[in-house]
């Protein structure tokens, strides 16, 4: 069983930056792909970014491409989401999750990931 604990959310002005961290425990972190998702109030949980087990392949939603960067440190069992040039529409609760199999552009929905973190609120003011 993988346990995921994230941190780093908060309130930031438009144009600002935040970095989210997601620390994993319980299983071999370096064997699994990881993903970040977000859920705005009253909306579905949407894919944000994903990274394969080695960090060599990354995937992004079109809405965050060029602004967000996903990375991982397998020695620290942690995955990160660096968010730059934040916009009010980035406001949401952000979650990390892991995928037991390989990640590709065809398996980027919330149903393809599991063991969700508790979520952290990111609020971007205009």
PDB file of N, CA and C in Angstrom, residues 7-8 20 28 41-42 45 54 59 69 75 78 80 86:
ATOM      1  N   UNK A   7       2.399  18.537   0.219  1.00  0.00           N
ATOM      2  CA  UNK A   7       2.528  19.820   0.905  1.00  0.00           C
ATOM      3  C   UNK A   7       2.871  20.889  -0.122  1.00  0.00           C
ATOM      4  N   UNK A   8       2.747  22.143   0.300  1.00  0.00           N
ATOM      5  CA  UNK A   8       3.210  23.227  -0.561  1.00  0.00           C
ATOM      6  C   UNK A   8       2.134  24.104  -1.144  1.00  0.00           C
ATOM      7  N   UNK A  20       4.679  22.254  -5.263  1.00  0.00           N
ATOM      8  CA  UNK A  20       4.039  21.203  -4.491  1.00  0.00           C
ATOM      9  C   UNK A  20       4.989  20.015  -4.374  1.00  0.00           C
ATOM     10  N   UNK A  28       7.978   0.495  -3.186  1.00  0.00           N
ATOM     11  CA  UNK A  28       9.147   0.932  -3.937  1.00  0.00           C
ATOM     12  C   UNK A  28       8.755   2.088  -4.856  1.00  0.00           C
ATOM     13  N   UNK A  41     -13.636  23.677  -7.623  1.00  0.00           N
ATOM     14  CA  UNK A  41     -14.924  23.559  -6.954  1.00  0.00           C
ATOM     15  C   UNK A  41     -16.035  23.291  -7.957  1.00  0.00           C
ATOM     16  N   UNK A  42     -16.775  22.206  -7.751  1.00  0.00           N
ATOM     17  CA  UNK A  42     -17.894  21.876  -8.619  1.00  0.00           C
ATOM     18  C   UNK A  42     -17.525  21.225  -9.935  1.00  0.00           C
ATOM     19  N   UNK A  45     -12.202  15.938 -11.402  1.00  0.00           N
ATOM     20  CA  UNK A  45     -10.767  15.889 -11.180  1.00  0.00           C
ATOM     21  C   UNK A  45     -10.067  15.740 -12.527  1.00  0.00           C
ATOM     22  N   UNK A  54      11.483   6.729 -14.055  1.00  0.00           N
ATOM     23  CA  UNK A  54      12.853   7.242 -14.035  1.00  0.00           C
ATOM     24  C   UNK A  54      12.917   8.768 -14.104  1.00  0.00           C
ATOM     25  N   UNK A  59       4.520  14.224 -19.037  1.00  0.00           N
ATOM     26  CA  UNK A  59       3.320  14.534 -19.801  1.00  0.00           C
ATOM     27  C   UNK A  59       2.580  15.660 -19.094  1.00  0.00           C
ATOM     28  N   UNK A  69       6.122  22.229 -14.193  1.00  0.00           N
ATOM     29  CA  UNK A  69       7.145  21.208 -14.414  1.00  0.00           C
ATOM     30  C   UNK A  69       7.024  20.139 -13.340  1.00  0.00           C
ATOM     31  N   UNK A  75      15.552   9.080  -4.710  1.00  0.00           N
ATOM     32  CA  UNK A  75      16.301   8.888  -3.469  1.00  0.00           C
ATOM     33  C   UNK A  75      15.519   9.433  -2.270  1.00  0.00           C
ATOM     34  N   UNK A  78      10.070  11.322  -3.489  1.00  0.00           N
ATOM     35  CA  UNK A  78       9.237  12.517  -3.592  1.00  0.00           C
ATOM     36  C   UNK A  78       9.076  12.935  -5.051  1.00  0.00           C
ATOM     37  N   UNK A  80       7.548  16.250  -7.382  1.00  0.00           N
ATOM     38  CA  UNK A  80       7.318  17.686  -7.245  1.00  0.00           C
ATOM     39  C   UNK A  80       6.495  18.219  -8.421  1.00  0.00           C
ATOM     40  N   UNK A  86       1.340  31.457 -12.508  1.00  0.00           N
ATOM     41  CA  UNK A  86       0.030  30.962 -12.093  1.00  0.00           C
ATOM     42  C   UNK A  86      -1.085  31.915 -12.494  1.00  0.00           C
TER      43      UNK A  86
END
